[in-house]
Coordinates of C-alpha atoms in Angstrom, one line a residue:
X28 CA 84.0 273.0 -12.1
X29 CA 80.5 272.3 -12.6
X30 CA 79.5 275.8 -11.3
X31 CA 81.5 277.9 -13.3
X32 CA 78.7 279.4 -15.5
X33 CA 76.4 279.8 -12.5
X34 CA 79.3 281.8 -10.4
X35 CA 80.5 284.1 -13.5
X36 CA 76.7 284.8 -13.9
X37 CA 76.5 286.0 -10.7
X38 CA 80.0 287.4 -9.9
X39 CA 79.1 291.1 -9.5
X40 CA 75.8 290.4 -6.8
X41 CA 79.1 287.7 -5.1
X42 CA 81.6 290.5 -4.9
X43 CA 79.5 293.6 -3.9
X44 CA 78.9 291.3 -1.1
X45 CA 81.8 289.3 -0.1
X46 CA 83.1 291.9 2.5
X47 CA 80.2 290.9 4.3
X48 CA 80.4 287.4 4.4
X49 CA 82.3 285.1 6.5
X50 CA 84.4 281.7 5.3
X51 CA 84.4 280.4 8.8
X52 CA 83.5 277.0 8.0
X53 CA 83.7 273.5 10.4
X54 CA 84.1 269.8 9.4
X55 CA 82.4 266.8 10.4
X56 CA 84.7 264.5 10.2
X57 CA 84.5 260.8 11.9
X58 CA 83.5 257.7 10.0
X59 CA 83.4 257.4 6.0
X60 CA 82.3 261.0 5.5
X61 CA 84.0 264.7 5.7
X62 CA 81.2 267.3 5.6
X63 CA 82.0 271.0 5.7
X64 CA 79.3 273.3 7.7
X65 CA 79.1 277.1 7.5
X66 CA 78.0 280.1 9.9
X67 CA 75.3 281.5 7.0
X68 CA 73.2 278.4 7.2
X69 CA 74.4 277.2 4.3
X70 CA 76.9 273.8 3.6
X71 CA 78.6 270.8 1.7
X72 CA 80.6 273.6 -0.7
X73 CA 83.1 276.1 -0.9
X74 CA 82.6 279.5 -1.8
X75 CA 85.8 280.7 -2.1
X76 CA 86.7 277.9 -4.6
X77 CA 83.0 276.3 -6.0
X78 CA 84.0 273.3 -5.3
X79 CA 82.3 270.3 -3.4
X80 CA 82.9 269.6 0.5
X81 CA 80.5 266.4 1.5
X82 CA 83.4 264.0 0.5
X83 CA 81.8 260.3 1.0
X84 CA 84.0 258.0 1.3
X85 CA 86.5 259.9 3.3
X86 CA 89.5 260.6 2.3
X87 CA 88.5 259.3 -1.5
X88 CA 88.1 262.4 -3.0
X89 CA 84.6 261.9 -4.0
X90 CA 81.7 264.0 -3.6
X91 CA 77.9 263.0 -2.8
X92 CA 76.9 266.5 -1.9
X93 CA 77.8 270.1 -3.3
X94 CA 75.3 272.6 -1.4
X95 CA 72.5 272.1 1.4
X96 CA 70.9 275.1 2.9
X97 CA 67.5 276.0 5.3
X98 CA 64.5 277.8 4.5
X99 CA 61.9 279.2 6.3
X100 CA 58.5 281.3 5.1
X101 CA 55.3 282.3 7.0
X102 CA 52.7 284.8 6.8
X103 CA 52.7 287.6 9.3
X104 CA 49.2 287.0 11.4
X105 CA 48.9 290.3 11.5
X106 CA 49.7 292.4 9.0
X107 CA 49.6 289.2 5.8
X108 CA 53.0 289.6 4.3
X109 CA 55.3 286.9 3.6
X110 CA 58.8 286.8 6.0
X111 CA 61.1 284.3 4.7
X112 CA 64.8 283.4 4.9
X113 CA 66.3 281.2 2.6
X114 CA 70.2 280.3 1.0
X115 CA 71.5 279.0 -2.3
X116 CA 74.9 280.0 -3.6
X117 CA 75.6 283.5 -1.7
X118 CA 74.6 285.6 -4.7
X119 CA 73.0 287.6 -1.6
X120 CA 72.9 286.8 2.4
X121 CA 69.9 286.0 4.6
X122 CA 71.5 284.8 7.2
X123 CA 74.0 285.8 9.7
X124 CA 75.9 284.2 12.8
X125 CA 75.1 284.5 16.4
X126 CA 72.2 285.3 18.6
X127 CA 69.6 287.8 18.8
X128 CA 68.8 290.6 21.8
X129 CA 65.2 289.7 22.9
X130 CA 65.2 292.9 24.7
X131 CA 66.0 294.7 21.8
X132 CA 63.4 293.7 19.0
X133 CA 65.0 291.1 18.2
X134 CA 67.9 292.6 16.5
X135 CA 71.7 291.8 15.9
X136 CA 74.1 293.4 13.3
X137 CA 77.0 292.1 11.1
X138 CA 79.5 293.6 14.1
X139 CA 77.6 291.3 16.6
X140 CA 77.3 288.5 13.9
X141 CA 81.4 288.9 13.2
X142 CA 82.1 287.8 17.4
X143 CA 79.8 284.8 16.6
X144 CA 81.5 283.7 13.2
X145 CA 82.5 280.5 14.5
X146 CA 81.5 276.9 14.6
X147 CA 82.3 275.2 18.7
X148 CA 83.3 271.3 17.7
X149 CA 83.6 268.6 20.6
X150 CA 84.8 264.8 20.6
X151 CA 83.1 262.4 22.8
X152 CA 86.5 261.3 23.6
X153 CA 87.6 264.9 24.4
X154 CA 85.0 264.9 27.3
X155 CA 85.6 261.3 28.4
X156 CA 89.1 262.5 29.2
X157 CA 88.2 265.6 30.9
X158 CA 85.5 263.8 33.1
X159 CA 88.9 261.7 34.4
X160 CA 90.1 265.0 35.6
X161 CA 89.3 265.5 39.6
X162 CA 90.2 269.2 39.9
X163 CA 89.5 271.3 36.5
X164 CA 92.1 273.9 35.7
X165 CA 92.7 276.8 33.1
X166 CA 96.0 274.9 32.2
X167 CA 94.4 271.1 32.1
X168 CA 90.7 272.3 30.4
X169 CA 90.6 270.6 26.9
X170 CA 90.1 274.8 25.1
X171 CA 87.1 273.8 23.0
X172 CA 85.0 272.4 26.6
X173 CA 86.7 275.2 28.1
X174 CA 85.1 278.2 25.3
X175 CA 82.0 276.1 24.7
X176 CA 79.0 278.5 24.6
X177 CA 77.1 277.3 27.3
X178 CA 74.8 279.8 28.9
X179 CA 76.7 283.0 30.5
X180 CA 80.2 281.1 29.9
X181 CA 82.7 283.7 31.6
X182 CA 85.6 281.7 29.1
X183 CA 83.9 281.6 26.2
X184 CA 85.6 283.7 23.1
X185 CA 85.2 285.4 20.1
X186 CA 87.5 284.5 16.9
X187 CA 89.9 287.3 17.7
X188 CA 90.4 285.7 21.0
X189 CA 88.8 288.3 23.0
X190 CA 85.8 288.0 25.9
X191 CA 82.5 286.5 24.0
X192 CA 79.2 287.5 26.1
X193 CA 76.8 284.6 25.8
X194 CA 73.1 285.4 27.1
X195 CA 71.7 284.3 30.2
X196 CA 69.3 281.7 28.5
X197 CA 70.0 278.3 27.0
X198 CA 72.6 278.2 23.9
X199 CA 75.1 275.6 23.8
X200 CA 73.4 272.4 25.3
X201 CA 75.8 271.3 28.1
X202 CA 75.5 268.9 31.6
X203 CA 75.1 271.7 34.5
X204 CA 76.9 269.5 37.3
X205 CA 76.5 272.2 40.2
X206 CA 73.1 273.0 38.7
X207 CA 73.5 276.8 38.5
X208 CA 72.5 277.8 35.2
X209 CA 75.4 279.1 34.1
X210 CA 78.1 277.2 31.9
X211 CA 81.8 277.1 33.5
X212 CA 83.7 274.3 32.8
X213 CA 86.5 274.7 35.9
X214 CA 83.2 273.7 37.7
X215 CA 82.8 270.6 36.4
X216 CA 80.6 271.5 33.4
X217 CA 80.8 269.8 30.1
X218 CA 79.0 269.8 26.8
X219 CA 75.9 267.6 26.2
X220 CA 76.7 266.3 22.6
X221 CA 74.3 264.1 20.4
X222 CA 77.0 261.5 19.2
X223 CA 80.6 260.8 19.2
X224 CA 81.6 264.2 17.6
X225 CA 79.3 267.2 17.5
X226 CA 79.6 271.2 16.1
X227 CA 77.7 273.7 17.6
X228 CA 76.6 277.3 15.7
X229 CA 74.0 279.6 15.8
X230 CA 72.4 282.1 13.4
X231 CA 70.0 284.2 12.8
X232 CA 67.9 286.0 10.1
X233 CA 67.7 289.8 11.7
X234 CA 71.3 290.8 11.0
X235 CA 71.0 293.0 8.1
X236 CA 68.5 293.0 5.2
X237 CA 67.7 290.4 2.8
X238 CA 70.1 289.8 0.2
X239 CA 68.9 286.4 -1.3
X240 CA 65.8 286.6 -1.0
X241 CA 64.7 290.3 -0.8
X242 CA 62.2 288.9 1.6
X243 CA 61.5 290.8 5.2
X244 CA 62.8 289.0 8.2
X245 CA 61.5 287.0 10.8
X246 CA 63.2 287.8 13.4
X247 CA 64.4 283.9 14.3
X248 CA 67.2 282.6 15.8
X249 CA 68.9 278.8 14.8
X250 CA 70.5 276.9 17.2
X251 CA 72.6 274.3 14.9
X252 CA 74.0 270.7 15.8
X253 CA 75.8 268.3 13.3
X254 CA 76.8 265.1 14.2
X255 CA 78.0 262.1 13.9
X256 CA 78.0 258.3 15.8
X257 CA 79.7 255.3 15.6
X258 CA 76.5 252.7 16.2
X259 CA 76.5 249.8 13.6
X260 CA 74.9 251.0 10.6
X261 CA 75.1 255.0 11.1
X262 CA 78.5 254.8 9.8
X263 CA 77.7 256.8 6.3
X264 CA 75.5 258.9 8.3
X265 CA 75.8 262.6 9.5
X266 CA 72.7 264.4 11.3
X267 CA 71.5 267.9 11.6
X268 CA 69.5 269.1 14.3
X269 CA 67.8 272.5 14.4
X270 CA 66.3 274.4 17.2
X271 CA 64.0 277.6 15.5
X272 CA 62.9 280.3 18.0
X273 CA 60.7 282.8 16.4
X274 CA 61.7 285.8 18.6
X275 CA 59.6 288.4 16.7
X276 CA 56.5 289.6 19.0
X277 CA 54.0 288.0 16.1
X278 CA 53.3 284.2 15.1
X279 CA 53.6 283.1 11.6
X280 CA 50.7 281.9 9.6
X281 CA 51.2 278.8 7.2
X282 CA 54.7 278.4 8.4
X283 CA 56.5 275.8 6.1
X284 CA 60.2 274.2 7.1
X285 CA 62.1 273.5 4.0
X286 CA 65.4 271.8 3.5
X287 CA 67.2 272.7 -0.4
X288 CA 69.7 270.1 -1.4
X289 CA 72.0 270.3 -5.0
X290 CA 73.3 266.8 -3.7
X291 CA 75.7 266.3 -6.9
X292 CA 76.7 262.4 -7.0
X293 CA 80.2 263.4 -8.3
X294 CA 79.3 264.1 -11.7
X295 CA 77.2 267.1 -11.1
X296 CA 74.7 266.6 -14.5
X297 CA 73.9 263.1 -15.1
X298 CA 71.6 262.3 -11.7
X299 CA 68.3 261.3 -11.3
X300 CA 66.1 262.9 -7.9
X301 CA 63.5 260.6 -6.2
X302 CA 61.2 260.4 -3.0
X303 CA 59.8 258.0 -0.7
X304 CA 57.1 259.3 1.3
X305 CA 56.8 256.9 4.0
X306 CA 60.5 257.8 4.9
X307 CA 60.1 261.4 4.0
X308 CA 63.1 260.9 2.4
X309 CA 64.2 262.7 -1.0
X310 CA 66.6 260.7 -2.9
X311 CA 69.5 261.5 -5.3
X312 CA 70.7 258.3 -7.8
X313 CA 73.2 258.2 -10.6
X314 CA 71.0 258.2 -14.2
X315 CA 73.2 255.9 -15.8
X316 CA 75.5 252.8 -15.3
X317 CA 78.9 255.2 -15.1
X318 CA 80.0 258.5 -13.4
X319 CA 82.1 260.1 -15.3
X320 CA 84.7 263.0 -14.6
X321 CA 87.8 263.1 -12.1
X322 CA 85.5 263.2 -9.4
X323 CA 83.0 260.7 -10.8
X324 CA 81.8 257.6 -9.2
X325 CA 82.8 255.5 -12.1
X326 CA 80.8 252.4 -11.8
X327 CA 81.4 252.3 -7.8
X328 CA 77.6 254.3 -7.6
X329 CA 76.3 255.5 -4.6
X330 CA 72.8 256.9 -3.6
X331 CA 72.5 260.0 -1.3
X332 CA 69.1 260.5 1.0
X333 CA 67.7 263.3 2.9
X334 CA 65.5 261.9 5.6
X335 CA 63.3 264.2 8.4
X336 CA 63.9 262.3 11.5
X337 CA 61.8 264.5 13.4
X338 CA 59.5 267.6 13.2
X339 CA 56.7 269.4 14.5
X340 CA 53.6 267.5 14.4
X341 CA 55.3 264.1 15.0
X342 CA 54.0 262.4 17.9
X343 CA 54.8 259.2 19.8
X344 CA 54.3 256.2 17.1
X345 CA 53.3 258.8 14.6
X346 CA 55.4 260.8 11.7
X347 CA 53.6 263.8 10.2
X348 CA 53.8 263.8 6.4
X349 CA 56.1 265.8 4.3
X350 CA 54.0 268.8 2.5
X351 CA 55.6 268.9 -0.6
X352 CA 58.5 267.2 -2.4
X353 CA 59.1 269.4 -5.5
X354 CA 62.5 270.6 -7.8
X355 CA 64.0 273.3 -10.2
X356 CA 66.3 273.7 -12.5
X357 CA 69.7 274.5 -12.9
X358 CA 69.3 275.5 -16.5
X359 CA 66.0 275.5 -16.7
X360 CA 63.0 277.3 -18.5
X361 CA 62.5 280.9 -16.1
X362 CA 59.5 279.0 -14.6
X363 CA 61.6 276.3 -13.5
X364 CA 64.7 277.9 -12.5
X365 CA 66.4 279.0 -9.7
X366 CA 64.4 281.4 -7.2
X367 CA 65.0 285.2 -7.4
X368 CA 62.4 286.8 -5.3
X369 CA 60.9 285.7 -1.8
X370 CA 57.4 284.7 -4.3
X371 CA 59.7 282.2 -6.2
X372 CA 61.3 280.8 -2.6
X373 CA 57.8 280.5 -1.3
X374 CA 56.3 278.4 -3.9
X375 CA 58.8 275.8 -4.7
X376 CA 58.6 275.3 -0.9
X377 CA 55.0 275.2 -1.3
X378 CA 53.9 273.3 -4.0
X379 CA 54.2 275.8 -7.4
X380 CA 56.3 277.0 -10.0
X381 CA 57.9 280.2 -10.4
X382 CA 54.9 281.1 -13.1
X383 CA 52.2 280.2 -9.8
X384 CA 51.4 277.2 -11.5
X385 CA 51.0 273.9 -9.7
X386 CA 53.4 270.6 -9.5
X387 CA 51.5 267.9 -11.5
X388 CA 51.4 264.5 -11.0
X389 CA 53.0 262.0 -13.9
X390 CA 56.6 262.4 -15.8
X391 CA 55.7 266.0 -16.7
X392 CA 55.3 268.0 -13.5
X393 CA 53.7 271.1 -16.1
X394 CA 51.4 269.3 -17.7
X395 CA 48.4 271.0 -16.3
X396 CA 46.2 267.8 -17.6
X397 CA 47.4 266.0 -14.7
X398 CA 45.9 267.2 -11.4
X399 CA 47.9 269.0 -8.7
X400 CA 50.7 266.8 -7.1
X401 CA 52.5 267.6 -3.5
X402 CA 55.0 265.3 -4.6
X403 CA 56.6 264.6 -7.8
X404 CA 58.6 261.7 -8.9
X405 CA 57.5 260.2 -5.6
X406 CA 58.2 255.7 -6.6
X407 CA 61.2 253.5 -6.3
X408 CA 62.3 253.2 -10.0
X409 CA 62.0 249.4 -10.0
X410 CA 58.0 250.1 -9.6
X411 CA 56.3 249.1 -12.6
X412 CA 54.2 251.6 -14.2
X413 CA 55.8 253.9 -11.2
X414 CA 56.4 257.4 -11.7
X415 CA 60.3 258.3 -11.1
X416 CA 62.9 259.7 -13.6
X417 CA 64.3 256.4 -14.7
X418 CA 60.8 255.2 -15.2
X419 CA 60.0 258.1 -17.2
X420 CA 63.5 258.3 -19.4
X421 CA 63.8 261.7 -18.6
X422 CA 67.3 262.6 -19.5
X423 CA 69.7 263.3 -16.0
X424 CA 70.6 266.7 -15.2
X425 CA 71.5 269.0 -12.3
X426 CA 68.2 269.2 -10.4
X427 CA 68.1 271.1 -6.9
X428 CA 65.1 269.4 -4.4
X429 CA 63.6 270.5 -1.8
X430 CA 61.5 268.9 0.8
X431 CA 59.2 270.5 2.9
X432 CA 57.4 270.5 6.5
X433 CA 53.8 270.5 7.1
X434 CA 52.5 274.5 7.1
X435 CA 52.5 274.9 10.9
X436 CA 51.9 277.9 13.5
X437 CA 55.0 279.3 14.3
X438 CA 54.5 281.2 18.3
X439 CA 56.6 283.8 19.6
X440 CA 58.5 282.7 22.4
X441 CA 61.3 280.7 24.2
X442 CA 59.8 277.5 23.0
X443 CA 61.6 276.2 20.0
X444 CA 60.4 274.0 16.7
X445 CA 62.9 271.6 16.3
X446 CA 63.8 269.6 12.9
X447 CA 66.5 266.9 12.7
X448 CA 67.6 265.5 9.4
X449 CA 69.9 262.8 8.7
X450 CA 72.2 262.4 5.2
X451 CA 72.7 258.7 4.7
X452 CA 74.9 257.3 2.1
X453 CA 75.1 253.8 0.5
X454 CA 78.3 251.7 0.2
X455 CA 79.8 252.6 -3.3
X456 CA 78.6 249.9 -5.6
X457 CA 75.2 249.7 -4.9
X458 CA 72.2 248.5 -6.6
X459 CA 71.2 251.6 -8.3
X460 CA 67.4 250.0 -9.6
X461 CA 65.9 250.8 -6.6
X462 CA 66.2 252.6 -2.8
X463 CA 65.9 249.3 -0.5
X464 CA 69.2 249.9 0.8
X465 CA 68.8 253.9 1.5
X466 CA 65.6 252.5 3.5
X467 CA 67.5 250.0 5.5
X468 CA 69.7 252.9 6.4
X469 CA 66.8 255.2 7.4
X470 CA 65.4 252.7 9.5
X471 CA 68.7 252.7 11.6
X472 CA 68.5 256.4 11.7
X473 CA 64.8 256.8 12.8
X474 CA 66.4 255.1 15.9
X475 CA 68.0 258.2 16.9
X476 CA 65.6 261.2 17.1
X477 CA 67.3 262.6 20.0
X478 CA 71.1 261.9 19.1
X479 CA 73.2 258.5 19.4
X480 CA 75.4 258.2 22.5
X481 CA 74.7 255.2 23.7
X482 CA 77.4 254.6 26.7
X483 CA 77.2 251.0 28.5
X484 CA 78.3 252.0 32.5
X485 CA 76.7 248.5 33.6
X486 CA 78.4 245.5 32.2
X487 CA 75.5 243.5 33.6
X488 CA 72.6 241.3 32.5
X489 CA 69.7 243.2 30.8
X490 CA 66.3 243.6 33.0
X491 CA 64.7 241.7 30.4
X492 CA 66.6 238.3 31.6
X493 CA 65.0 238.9 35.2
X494 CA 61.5 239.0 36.7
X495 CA 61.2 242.8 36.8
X496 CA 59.6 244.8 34.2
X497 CA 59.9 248.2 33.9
X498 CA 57.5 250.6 31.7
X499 CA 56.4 253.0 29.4
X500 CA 59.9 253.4 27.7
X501 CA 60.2 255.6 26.4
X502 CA 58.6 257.4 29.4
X503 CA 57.4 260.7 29.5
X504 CA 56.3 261.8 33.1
X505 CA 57.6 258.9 34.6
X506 CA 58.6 254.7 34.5
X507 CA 57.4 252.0 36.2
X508 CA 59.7 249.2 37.9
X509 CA 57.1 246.2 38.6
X510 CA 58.2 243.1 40.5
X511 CA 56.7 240.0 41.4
X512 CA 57.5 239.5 44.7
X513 CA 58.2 242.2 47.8
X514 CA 61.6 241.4 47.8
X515 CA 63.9 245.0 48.6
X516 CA 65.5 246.4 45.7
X517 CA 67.9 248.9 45.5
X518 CA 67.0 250.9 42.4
X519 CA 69.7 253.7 40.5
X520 CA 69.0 255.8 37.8
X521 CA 72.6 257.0 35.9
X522 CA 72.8 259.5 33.0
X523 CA 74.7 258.7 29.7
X524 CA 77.6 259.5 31.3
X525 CA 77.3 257.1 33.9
X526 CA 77.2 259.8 36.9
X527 CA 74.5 258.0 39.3
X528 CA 71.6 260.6 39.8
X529 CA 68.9 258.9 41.2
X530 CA 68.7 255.7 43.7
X531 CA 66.1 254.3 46.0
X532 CA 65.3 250.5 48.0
X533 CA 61.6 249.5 47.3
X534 CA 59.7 246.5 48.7
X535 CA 56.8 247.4 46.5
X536 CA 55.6 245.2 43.7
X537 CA 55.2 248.5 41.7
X538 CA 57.6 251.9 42.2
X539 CA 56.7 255.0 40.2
X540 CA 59.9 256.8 39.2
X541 CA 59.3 261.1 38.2
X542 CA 60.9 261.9 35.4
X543 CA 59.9 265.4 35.3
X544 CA 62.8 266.9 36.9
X545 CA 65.4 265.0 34.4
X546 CA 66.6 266.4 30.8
X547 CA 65.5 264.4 27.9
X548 CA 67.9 261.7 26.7
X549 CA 69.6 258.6 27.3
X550 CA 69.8 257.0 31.0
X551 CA 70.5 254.1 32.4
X552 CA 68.6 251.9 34.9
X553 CA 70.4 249.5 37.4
X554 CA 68.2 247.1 39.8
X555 CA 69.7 244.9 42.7
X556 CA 68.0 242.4 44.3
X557 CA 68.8 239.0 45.9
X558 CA 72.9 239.4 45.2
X559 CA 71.8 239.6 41.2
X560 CA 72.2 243.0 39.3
X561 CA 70.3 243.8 36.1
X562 CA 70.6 247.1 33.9
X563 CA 68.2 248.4 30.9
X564 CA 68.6 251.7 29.1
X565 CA 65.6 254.2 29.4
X566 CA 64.7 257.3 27.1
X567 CA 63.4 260.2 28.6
X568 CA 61.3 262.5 26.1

């Protein structure tokens, strides 16, 4: 297996720790890909077996990812020292599941973290059917809506099947039907998932010291979503949505975001790594016209891209640049290898090599000739004169990328950063000479910043076909429904569900609808006027 050498070489650090680890491990699993997701932020592999869990097609025994993992690095405001938590191969631990106790600096322990080793997974389907129910029951309560970790869920469970205590502030996202505040399915409640099928996990950096990194802690807690949809188009795609709250009583200086990807299209050593700014999307291609091994491609190629849907700074209309797009080694010179020490995780996040030297522009990112470059390889290899890998006949290899946010302020508080990701996968067989199709993807993606449920309660004709218009959408505060006559209307606002949560009869030309009171997400309107009905979706943000 392709990371034999890497796991003998660190086998000792791997074993001294294993006792402290946990396998627990969830799979993705609707559409053409199987992804496997962990409880120590890390994912796509195995651990106990080194072996590749991103399988793309499903059920092909092919692999277009090996290991994904989250980093995060800031500067103490007060005191100047770097806190950062990061995760490769498990060599060491930086990461732990479940929450931490805000009253309690911010701590946690591996005891608390061992009740929390578990990833929650939910169906869309699942809920349709318990939403048929009338009167919810112990007996007739589907166990995974039933143990969902909603906030202060008195059913929720640990993985030895005994009482889980889940704080009394928001965790699980889930539709509060009584509107109490507290998560109990026999009342009706029900998670809020992003697409068809959705896990649910949460971690933390606070748990014990820092194994992989040797870096101090920050003291944050990850609320984790993966999921998945069935809309045309997203059907090689999984998503990843992360909620960060720094609960540490400092903010974070020069706070960067990074996501660390050894993709591995089959074939672990003969790919080629690319980026595309105005997508923010980092690119893994085959180097060559075949894919060899058992669990090659062949000459069915695929390309595998890591696009940042949304993150801080983005605004309505506007995506805030990626900071750095930069790689090491797998076998690399000591400058370009694999990190060691929280310096080395900070600066390949950051722009610089292990050595403090900058990433250069051109085919040699060390050629200190060149001037400073945030991105490297960063054209479309059928660019002429482009800089990419293919462009620049560098040989293929096992490169690692990783793609970075804008340095931001990270505040203490309730009030969460949020990141989503999507991995999007080509049809084997592909064009390999350039990334038009990974874009055409993307572009479907970018459609879904908040998730992709997209439920049609009204079979009825679209506002557009009518007189009325109804505006900002997305809306913010609140929508407009605008008329041209003073005709009554009946207006109804339902949620993605298609529970009716807001209705009123207007004569007015123009009705002002608050949306301040409503979650965001996906609703839908419903107008009736004269006998004729007419129906238009409307985003909340």
């Amino acid at each position: 297996m392709k990371k034999t050498i890497l796991f003998l070489a660190f086998a000792l650090a791997i074993a001294s720790a294993a006792t402290a680890q946990f396998s627990t491990a969830e799979y993705l699993d609707i559409n053409n890909v199987k992804a496997r997701y962990m409880v120590h932020g890390d994912m796509f592999w195995n651990p106990d077996s080194s072996a590749p869990a991103y399988e793309f097609p499903q059920g092909s025994g092919k692999h277009s990812g090996f290991a994904s993992s989250f980093w995060i690095g800031g500067y103490n405001q007060s005191t100047q020292n770097l806190h950062l938590a990061a995760q490769t191969y498990r060599q060491g631990i930086d990461y732990w599941p479940g929450p931490l106790d805000i009253l309690n600096n911010a701590s946690s322990d591996t005891i608390q973290a061992a009740m929390w080793a578990q990833i929650w997974k939910v169906n869309r389907t699942t809920i349709d059917s318990f939403l048929n129910i009338t009167t919810h029951t112990l007996a007739n309560t589907p166990t995974n809506i039933l143990e969902w970790p909603g906030q202060q869920n008195p059913h929720a469970k640990t993985p030895t099947n005994t009482p889980l205590t889940i704080p009394n502030r928001p965790m699980a996202p889930f539709v509060d039907v009584n509107n109490d505040n507290i998560y109990n399915a026999l009342d009706g409640d029900y998670p809020n998932i992003k697409g068809e099928q959705m896990l649910w996990w949460i971690f933390n950096d606070n748990s014990a010291p820092h194994t992989q990194s040797g870096a101090l802690p920050m003291k944050i807690e990850i609320h984790a979503s993966a999921y998945a949809c069935n809309q045309p188009g997203l059907e090689n795609t999984t998503f990843l949505n992360y909620q960060l709250y720094n609960f540490s009583p400092v903010s974070y200086d020069s706070t960067v975001i990074t996501f660390w990807n050894d993709m591995d299209l089959g074939n672990s050593i003969d790919d080629y790594i690319g980026f595309d700014s105005t997508y923010r999307m980092g690119v893994q291609y085959n180097g060559d016209a075949f894919d060899e091994g058992p669990q090659g491609y062949g000459t069915a190629l695929t390309q595998k891209g890591a696009v940042i849907i949304q993150q801080p700074g983005d605004a309505a209309n506007y995506r805030s640049p990626v900071h750095s797009f930069t790689y090491h080694e797998r076998l690399g010179s000591p400058a370009m290898s694999d990190p060691l020490v929280a310096a080395d995780f900070y600066g390949y996040m950051t722009g610089t090599w292990k050595d403090g030297l900058s990433f250069r522009e051109g085919c040699n990112p060390r050629d200190t000739s060149m001037p400073a470059a945030r991105y490297v390889f960063p054209d479309d290899p059928a660019t002429i004169g482009g800089i990419s890998q293919s462009a620049c006949n560098i040989a293929p290899s096992d490169n690692r990328f990783l793609m970075s946010s804008k340095p931001f302020m990270f505040t203490a508080g309730l009030v969460p950063a949020e990141f989503t990701y999507a991995f999007i996968n080509t049809d084997t067989g592909v064009n390999n000479a350039n990334f038009n199709e990974l874009r055409r993807l993307a572009d479907t993606a970018y459609k879904y910043p908040d998730g992709c449920v997209v439920l049609a309660p009204l079979a009825i004709p679209n506002i557009a076909e009518s007189k009325l218009m109804v505006f900002p959408n997305p809306a913010d505060d609140y929508f407009m429904v605008a008329d041209t006559d003073n005709l009554p209307k009946k207006i109804m606002l339902y949620n993605s569900v298609g529970q009716l949560i807001y209705t009123e009869t207007s004569k007015n030309q123009q009705t002002r609808i608050s949306t301040t009171q409503l979650s965001e997400g996906l609703y839908f309107l419903k107008i009736e006027k004269g006998g004729q009905q007419f129906s238009q979706p409307i985003l909340i943000k």
